[in-house]
Short mmCIF file of C-alpha atoms in Angstrom, two decimals:
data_model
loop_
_atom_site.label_atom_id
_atom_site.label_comp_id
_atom_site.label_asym_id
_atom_site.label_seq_id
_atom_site.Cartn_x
_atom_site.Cartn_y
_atom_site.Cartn_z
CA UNK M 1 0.00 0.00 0.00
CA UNK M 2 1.35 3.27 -0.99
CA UNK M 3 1.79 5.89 1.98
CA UNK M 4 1.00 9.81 1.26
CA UNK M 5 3.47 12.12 1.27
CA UNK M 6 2.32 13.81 4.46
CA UNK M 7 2.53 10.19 6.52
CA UNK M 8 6.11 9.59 5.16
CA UNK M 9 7.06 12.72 6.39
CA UNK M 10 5.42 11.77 10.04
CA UNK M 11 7.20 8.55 9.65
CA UNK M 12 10.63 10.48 9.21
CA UNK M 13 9.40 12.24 12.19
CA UNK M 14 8.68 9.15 13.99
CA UNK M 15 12.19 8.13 13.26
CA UNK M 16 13.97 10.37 14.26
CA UNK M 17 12.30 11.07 17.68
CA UNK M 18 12.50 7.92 18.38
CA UNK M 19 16.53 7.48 17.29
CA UNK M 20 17.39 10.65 19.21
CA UNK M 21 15.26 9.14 22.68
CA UNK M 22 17.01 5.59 22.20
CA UNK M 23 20.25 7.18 20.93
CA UNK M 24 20.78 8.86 24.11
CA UNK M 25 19.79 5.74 26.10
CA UNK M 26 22.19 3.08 24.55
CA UNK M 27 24.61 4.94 22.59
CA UNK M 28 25.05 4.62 18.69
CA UNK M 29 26.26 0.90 18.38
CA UNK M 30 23.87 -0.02 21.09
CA UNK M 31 20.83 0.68 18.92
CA UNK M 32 20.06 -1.66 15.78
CA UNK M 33 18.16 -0.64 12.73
CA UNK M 34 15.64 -3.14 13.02
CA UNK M 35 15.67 -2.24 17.03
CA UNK M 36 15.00 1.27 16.22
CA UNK M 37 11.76 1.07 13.62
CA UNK M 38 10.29 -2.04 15.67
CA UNK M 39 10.28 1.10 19.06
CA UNK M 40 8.87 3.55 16.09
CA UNK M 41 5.96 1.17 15.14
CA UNK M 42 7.46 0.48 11.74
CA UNK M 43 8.64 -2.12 9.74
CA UNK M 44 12.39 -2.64 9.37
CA UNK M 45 12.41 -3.04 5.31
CA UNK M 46 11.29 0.97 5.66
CA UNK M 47 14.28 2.37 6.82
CA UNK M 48 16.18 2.90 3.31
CA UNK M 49 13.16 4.71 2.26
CA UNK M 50 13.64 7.50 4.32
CA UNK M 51 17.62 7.39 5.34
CA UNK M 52 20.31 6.84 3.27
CA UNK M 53 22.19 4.95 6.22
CA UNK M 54 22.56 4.78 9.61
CA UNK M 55 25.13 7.33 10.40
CA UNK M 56 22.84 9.63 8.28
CA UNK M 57 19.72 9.16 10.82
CA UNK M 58 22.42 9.44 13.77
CA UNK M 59 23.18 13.23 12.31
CA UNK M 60 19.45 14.00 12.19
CA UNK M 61 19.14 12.32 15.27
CA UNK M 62 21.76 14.32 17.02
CA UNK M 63 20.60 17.85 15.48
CA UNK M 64 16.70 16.86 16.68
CA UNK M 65 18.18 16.46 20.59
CA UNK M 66 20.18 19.50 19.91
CA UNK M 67 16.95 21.17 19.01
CA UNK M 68 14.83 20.21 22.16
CA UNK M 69 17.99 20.67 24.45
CA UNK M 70 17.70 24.33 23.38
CA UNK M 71 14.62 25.11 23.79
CA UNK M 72 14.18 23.54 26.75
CA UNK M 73 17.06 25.63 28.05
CA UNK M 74 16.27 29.17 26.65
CA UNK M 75 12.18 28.54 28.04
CA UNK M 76 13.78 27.71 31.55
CA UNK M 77 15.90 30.95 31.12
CA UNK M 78 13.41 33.45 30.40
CA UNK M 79 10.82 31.34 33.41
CA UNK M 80 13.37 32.07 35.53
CA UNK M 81 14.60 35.74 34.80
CA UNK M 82 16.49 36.63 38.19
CA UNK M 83 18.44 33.63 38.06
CA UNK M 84 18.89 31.82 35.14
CA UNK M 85 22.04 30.38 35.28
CA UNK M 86 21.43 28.75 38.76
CA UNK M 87 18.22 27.40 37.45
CA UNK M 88 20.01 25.80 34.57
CA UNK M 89 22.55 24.52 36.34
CA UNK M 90 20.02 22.80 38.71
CA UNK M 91 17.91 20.93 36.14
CA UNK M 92 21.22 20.11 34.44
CA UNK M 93 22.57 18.24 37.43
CA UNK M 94 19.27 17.13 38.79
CA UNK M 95 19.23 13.33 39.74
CA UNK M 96 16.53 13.14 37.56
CA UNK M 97 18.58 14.00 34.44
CA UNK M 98 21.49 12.29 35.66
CA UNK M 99 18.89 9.15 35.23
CA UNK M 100 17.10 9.59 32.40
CA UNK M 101 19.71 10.04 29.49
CA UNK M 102 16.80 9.68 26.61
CA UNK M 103 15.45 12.54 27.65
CA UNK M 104 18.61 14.78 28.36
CA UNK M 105 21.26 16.57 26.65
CA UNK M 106 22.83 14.51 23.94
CA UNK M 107 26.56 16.24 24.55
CA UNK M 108 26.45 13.99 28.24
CA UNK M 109 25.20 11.41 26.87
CA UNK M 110 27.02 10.87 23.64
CA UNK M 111 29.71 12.79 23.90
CA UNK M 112 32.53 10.16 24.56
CA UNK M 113 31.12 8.40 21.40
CA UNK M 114 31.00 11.36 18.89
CA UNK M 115 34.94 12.02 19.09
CA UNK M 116 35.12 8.63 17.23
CA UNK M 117 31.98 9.23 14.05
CA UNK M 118 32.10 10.56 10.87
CA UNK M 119 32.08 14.53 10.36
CA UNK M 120 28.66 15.21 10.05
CA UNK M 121 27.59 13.99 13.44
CA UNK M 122 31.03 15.44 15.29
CA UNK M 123 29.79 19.02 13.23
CA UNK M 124 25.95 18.83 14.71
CA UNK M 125 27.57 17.69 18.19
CA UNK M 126 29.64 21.51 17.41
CA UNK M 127 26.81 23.18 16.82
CA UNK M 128 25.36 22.05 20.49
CA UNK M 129 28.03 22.98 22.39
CA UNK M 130 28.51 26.02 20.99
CA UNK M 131 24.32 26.70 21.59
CA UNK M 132 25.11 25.92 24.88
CA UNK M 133 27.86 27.85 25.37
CA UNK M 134 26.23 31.20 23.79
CA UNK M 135 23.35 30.68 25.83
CA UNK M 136 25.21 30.33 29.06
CA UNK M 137 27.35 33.23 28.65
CA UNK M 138 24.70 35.39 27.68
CA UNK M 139 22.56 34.62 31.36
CA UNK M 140 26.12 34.27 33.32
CA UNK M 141 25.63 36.69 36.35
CA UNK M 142 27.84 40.24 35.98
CA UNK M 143 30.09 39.61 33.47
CA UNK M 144 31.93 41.46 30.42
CA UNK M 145 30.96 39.47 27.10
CA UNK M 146 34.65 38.10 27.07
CA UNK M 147 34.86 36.73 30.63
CA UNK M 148 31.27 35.55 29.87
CA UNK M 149 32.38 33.30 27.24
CA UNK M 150 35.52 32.26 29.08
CA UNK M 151 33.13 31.18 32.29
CA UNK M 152 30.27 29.87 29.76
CA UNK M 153 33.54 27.26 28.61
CA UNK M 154 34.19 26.28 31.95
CA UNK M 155 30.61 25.74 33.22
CA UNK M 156 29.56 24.04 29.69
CA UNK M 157 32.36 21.41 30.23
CA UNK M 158 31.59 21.08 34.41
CA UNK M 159 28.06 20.36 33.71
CA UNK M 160 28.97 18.05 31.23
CA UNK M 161 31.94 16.34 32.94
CA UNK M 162 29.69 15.73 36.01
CA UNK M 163 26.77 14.15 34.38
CA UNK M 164 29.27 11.83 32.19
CA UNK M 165 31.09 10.55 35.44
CA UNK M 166 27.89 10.77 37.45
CA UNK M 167 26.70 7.90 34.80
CA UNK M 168 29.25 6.25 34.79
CA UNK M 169 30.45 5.56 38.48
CA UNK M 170 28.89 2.66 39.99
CA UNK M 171 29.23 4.12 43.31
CA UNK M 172 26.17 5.70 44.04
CA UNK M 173 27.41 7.92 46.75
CA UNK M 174 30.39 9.21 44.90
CA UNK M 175 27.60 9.85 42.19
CA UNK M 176 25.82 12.54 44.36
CA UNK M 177 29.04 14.14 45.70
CA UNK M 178 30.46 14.69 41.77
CA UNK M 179 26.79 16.50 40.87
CA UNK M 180 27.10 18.35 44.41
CA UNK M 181 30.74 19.76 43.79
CA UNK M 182 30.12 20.36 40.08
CA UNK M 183 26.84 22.56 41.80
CA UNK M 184 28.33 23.87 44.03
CA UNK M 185 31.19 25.08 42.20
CA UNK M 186 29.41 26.83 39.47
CA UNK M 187 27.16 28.48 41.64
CA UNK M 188 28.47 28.52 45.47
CA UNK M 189 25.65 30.06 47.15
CA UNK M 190 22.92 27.23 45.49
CA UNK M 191 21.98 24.70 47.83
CA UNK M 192 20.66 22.17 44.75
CA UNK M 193 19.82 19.19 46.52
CA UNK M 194 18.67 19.74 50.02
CA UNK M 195 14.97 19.29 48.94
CA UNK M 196 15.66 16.86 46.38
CA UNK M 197 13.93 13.15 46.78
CA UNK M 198 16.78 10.11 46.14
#
């Protein structure tokens, strides 16, 4: 049966959503093809139709999280007018993104992968990190634009750093003390966790 135009294109969508979620979750080589369009409610024969190959889908994939990540950022930013940047920083190192990785920011959560793929996917990963970076140093606290930028740097790769090791340590304790230091050193006077639930 031939599908419309329009429901090819919401199958793309579908796709890709779905890629970037499971992506995030299991990393590039932990996510089949046939994996991936079973989770999208489609058949594995339609892939070619609508990607050229994998790594293609893992670009688009990449720039979709990018996308969201964003957004989501920038709305929490103007929410949040008088302080931004500690609001950011606390969803950023929240437990709760810390454990969810399909629904957080791809550079945590596939960063030690991307140094290793093709171009296209390293220049979309770019094109994050320097999102984030503008929008941190334009909410930093007080700053000149230069020092800004310099600080946005720093913070961009703490809040990144923390949520990569906070993964990855099995020690659950030691977990919690690298998302309280990386808090606590970006913005000293923030207590981020005392009314947080474990």
């Amino acid at each position: 049966m031939k599908v419309s135009r329009e429901q090819a294109a919401r199958n793309r969508e579908r796709i890709v959503e779905v890629a970037a979620k499971l992506f995030r979750e299991h990393g590039f080589d932990g996510v089949g093809v046939a994996d991936l369009m079973h989770e999208a409610g489609l058949t594995h024969g339609g892939f070619y139709g609508h990607f050229e190959s994998k790594e293609e889908l893992m670009a688009e994939a990449c720039a979709q999280a990018r996308s969201e990540a964003v957004s989501r950022w920038q709305g929490l930013a103007q929410r949040v007018a008088h302080k931004p940047f500690a609001a950011l920083t606390r969803l950023y190192l929240s437990r709760a993104h810390r454990d969810h990785p399909g629904r957080g920011c791809m550079l945590a959560a596939l960063g030690p992968e991307v140094a290793r793929q093709p171009l296209p996917i390293r220049s979309v990963f770019t094109e994050a990190v320097s999102a984030m970076v503008d929008l941190l140093g334009r909410i930093m606290p007080g700053r000149s634009k230069a020092a800004a930028r310099k600080k946005a740097l720093t913070a961009c790769a703490t809040l990144v750093g923390a949520i990569v090791l906070a993964r990855a340590v099995s020690d659950a304790a030691l977990s919690e003390e690298i998302l309280q230091a990386a808090a606590t050193s970006l913005s000293p006077h923030e207590d981020f966790f005392k009314d947080s639930a474990h």
